[in-house]
Short mmCIF file of C-alpha atoms in Angstrom, two decimals:
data_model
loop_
_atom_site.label_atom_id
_atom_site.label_comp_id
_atom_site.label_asym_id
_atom_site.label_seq_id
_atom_site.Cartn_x
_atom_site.Cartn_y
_atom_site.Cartn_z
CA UNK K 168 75.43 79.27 101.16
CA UNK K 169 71.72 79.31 102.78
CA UNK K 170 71.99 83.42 103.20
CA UNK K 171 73.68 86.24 104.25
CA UNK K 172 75.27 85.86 107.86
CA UNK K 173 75.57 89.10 109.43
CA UNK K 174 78.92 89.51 111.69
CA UNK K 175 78.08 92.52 114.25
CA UNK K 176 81.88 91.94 115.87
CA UNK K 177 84.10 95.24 116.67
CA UNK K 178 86.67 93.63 114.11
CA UNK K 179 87.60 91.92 112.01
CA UNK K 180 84.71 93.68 110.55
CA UNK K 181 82.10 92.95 107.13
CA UNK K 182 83.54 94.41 104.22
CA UNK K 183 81.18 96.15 101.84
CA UNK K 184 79.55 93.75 99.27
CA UNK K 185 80.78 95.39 96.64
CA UNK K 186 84.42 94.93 97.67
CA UNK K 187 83.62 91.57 98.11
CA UNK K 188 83.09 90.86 95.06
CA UNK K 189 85.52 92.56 93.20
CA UNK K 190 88.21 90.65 95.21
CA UNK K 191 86.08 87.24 94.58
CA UNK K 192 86.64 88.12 90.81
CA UNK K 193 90.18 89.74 90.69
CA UNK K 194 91.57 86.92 93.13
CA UNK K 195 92.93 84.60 90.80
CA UNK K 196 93.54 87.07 87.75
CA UNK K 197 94.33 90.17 88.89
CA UNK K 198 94.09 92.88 86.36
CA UNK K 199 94.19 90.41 83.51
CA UNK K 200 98.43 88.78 84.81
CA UNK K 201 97.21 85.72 85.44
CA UNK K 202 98.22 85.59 88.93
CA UNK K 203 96.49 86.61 92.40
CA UNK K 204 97.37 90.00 93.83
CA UNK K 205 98.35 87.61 96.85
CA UNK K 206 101.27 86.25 94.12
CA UNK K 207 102.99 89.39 92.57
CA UNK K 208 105.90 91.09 94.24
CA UNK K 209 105.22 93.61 96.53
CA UNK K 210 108.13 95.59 94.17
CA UNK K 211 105.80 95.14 91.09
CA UNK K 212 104.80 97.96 88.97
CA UNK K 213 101.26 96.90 89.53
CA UNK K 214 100.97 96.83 93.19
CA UNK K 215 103.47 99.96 93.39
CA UNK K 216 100.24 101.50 91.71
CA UNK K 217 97.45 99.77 94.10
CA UNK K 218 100.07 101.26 97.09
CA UNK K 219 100.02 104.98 95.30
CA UNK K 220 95.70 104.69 94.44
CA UNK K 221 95.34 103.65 98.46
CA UNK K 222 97.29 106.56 99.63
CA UNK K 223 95.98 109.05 96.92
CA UNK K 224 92.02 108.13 98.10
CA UNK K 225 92.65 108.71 101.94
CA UNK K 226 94.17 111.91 100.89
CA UNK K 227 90.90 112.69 98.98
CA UNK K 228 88.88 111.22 101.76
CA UNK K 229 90.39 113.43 104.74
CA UNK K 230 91.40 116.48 102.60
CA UNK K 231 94.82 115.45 103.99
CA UNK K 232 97.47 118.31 103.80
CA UNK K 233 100.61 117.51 101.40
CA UNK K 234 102.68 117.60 104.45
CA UNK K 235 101.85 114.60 106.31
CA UNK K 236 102.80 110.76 105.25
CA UNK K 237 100.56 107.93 104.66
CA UNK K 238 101.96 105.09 106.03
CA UNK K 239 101.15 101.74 105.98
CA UNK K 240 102.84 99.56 108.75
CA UNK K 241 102.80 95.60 110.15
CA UNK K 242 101.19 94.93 113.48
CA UNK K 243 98.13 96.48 113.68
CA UNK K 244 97.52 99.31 116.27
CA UNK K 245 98.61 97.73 118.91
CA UNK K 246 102.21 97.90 117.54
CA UNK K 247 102.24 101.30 117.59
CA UNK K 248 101.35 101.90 121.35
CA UNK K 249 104.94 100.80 121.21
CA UNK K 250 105.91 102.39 118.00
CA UNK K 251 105.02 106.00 119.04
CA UNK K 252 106.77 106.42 121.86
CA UNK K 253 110.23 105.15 120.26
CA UNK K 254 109.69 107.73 117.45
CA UNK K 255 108.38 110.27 119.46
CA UNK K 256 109.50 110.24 122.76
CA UNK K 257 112.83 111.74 122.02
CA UNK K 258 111.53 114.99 121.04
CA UNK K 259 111.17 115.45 124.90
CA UNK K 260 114.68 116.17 126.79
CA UNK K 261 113.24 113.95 129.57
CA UNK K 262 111.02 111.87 127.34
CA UNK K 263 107.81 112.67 128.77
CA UNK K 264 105.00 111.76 126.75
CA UNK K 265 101.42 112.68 127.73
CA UNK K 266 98.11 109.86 127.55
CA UNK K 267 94.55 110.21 128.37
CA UNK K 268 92.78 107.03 129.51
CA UNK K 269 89.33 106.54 128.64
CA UNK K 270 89.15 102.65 127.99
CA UNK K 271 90.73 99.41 127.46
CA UNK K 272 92.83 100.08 124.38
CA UNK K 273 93.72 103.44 126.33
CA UNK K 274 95.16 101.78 128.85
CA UNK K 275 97.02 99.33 127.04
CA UNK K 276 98.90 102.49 124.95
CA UNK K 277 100.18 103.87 128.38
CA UNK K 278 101.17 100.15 129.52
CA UNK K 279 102.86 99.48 126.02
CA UNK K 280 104.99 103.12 126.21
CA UNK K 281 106.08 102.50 129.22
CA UNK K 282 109.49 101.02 128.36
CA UNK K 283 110.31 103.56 126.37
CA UNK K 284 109.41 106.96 127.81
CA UNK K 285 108.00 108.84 131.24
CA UNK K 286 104.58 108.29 130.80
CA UNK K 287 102.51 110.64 132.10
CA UNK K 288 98.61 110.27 132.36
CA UNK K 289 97.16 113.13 132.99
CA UNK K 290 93.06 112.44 132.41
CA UNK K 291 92.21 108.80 133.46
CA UNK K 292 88.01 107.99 133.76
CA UNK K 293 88.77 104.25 135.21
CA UNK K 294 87.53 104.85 138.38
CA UNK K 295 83.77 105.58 136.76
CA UNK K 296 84.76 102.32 134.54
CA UNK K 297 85.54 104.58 131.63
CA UNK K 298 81.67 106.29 131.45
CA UNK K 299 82.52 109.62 129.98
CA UNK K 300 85.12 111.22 128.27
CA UNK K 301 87.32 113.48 130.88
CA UNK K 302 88.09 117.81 129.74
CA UNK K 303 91.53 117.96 129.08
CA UNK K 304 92.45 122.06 129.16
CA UNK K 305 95.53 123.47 127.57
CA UNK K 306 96.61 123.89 131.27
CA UNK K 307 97.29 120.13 131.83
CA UNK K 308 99.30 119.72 128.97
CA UNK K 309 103.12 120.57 129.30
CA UNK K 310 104.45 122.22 126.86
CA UNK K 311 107.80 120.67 127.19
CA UNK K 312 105.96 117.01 126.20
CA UNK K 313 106.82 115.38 123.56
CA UNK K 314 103.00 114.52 122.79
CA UNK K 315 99.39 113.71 123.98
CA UNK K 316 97.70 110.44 123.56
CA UNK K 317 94.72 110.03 123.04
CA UNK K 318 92.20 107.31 121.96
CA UNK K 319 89.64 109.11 120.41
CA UNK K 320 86.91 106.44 120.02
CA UNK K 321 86.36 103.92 122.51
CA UNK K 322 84.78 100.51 121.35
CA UNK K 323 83.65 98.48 124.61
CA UNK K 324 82.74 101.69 126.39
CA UNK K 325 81.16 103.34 123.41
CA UNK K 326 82.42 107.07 124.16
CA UNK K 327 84.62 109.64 122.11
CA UNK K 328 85.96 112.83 121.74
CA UNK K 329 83.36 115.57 120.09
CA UNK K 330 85.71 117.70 120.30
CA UNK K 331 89.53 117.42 120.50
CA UNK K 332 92.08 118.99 123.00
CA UNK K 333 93.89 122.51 122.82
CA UNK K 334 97.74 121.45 122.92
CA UNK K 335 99.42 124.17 121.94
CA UNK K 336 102.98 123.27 120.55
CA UNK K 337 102.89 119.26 121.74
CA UNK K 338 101.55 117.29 119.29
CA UNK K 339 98.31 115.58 119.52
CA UNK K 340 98.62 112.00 118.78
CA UNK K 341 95.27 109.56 118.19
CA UNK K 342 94.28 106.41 118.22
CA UNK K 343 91.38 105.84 115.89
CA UNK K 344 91.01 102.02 114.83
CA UNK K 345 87.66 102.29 116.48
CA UNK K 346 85.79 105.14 113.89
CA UNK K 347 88.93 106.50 111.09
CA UNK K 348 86.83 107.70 107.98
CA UNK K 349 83.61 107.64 110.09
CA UNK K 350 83.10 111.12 110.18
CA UNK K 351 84.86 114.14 109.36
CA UNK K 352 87.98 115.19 111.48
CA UNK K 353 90.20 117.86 110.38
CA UNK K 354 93.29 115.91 110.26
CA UNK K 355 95.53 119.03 110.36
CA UNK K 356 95.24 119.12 114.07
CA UNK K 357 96.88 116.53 114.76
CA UNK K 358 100.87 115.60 114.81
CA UNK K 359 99.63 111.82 114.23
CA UNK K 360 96.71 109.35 113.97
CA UNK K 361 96.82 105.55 113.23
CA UNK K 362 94.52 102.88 112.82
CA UNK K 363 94.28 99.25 112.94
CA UNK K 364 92.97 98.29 109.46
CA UNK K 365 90.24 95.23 110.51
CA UNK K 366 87.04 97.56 112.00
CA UNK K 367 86.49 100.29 109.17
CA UNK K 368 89.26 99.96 106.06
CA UNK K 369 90.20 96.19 105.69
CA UNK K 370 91.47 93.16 106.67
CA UNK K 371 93.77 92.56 110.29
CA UNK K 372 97.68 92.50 110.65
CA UNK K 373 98.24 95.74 109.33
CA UNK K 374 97.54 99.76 110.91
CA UNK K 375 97.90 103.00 108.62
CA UNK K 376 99.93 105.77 110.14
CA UNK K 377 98.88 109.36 109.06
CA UNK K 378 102.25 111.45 110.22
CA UNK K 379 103.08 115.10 109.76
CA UNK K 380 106.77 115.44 108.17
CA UNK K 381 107.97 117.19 110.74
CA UNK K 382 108.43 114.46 113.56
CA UNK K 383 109.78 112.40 110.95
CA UNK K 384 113.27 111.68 111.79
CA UNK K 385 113.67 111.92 115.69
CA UNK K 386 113.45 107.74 116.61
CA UNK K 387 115.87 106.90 119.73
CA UNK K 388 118.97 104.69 118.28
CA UNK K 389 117.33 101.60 119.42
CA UNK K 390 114.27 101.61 117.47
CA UNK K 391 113.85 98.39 114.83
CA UNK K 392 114.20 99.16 111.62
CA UNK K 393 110.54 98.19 110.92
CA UNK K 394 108.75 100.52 113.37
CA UNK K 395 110.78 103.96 112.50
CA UNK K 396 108.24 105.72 110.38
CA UNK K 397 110.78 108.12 108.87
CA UNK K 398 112.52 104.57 107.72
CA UNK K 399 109.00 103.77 106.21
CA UNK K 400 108.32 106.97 104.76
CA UNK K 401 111.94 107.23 102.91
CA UNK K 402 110.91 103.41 101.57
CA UNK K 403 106.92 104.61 100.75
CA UNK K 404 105.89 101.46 103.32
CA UNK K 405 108.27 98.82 101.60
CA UNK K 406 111.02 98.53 103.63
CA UNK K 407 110.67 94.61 103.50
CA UNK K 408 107.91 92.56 102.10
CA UNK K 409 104.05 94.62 102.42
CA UNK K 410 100.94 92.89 103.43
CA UNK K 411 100.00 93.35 99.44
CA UNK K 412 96.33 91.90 99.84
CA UNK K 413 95.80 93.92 102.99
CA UNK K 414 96.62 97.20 101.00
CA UNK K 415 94.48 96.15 97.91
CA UNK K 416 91.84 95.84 99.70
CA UNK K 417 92.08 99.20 101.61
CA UNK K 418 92.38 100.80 98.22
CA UNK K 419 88.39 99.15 97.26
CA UNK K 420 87.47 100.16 100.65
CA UNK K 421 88.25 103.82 100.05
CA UNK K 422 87.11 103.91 96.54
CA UNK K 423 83.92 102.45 97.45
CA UNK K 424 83.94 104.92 100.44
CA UNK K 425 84.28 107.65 97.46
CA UNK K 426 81.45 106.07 95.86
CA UNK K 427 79.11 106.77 98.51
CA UNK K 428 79.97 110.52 98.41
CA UNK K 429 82.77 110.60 100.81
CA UNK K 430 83.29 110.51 104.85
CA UNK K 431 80.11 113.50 104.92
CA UNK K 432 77.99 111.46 103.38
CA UNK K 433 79.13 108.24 105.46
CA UNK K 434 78.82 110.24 108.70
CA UNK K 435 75.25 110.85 107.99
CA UNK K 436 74.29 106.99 107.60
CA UNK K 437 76.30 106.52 111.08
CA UNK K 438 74.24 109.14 112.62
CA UNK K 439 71.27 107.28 111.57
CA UNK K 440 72.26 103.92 112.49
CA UNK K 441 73.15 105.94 116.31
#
């Protein structure tokens, strides 16, 4: 190779070097079996453990209360703009789900929930092409909802939420491929968050969902088997066959992320690079 080549894409994203090379040299011997980590059973003792160390370091990470699940799901994000709603929407006599749209991937949520709840948008900056990020006061936000959507970093239009919205007793639901473990969030204000792995955690096909235990177990009969978190949270994300390498390499990810002194001291490098 003649030198580095820097990729500058929104995802899939460069991977720290360090994490690089680890996986160059566990790849074909992983922890001394003989085989790649892309070769052992996703039922094996030893990825069971590289599953458990991922989910124990975003806990560390976010200072994650003990009552919310770490999921990790197929699809990437954009499964769960579908996803949510069949979980969710049900909490809601009528089904009415709340979204804010302030970009691309915004929009797309609302379009993908659609067929599966009354979708409601009820703060929508397309008309200013998605410039700013739009006040959303406890006022607009029914209490009889079953959530609030919102994306809370938006990647072609380069805006997000400083601070979050009031919702009372309607969960607040985000989208966060764009910055998750960027900076600090308090986590416990929110019902839900999920992220696409490929822009800040790992490689594509595959989104952790961050759920609180409560809205666990409310999925409308109809929802497959794969996309009913409280089915994925009874089977600790191994309902069928895991994207094993995916998770493995989330797991370097956040324990090089721990090396650096955390999502504080990561926040202050993006603030400088801003």
């Amino acid at each position: 190779m003649s030198g580095q080549v820097y990729n500058f894409g929104a995802g899939p994203a460069m991977l720290p070097v360090p994490v690089m090379e680890k996986i160059r040299d566990e790849f074909i011997d992983f922890q001394g079996m003989g085989v790649s980590i892309i070769e052992i059973s996703h039922r094996a003792k030893q990825f069971e453990q590289v599953l458990l160390d991922a989910q124990e370091r975003f806990r560390q990470l976010t200072n994650l209360p003990e009552n919310y699940k770490i999921l990790f799901v197929h699809g990437g994000a954009r499964m769960q703009f579908s996803a949510l709603p069949l979980n969710l929407a049900g909490r809601s006599a009528t089904k009415k789900c709340l979204y804010a749209e302030t970009g691309n991937f915004a929009k797309l949520a609302n379009k993908d929930a659609k067929p599966f709840g009354d979708i409601k948008v009820i703060a929508n900056t397309a008309d200013s092409n998605y410039d700013h990020i739009p006040e959303i006061t406890p006022e607009m936000v029914d209490q009889d909802a079953a959530y609030l959507h919102i994306t809370s970093n938006n990647t072609i239009y380069g805006s997000r939420y400083n601070s979050f919205p009031e919702t009372g007793n309607v969960p607040l639901i985000a989208d966060q491929t764009s910055e998750i473990l960027s900076r600090v969030i308090d986590y416990s204000k929110f019902g839900c968050i999920y992220a696409g792995l490929q822009k800040n955690l790992g490689p594509a096909g595959t989104a952790i969902v961050v759920i609180r235990e409560d809205l666990l177990g409310q999925a409308a009969a109809e929802t497959p088997t794969l996309l009913n978190y409280e089915q994925c949270a009874k089977d600790n994300s191994l309902t069928n066959t895991a994207n094993t390498f995916a998770i493995y390499v989330t797991g370097l990810v956040l324990e090089w992320l721990q090396e650096q002194g955390g999502v504080a001291a990561i926040e202050k490098v993006n603030e400088q690079k801003a």
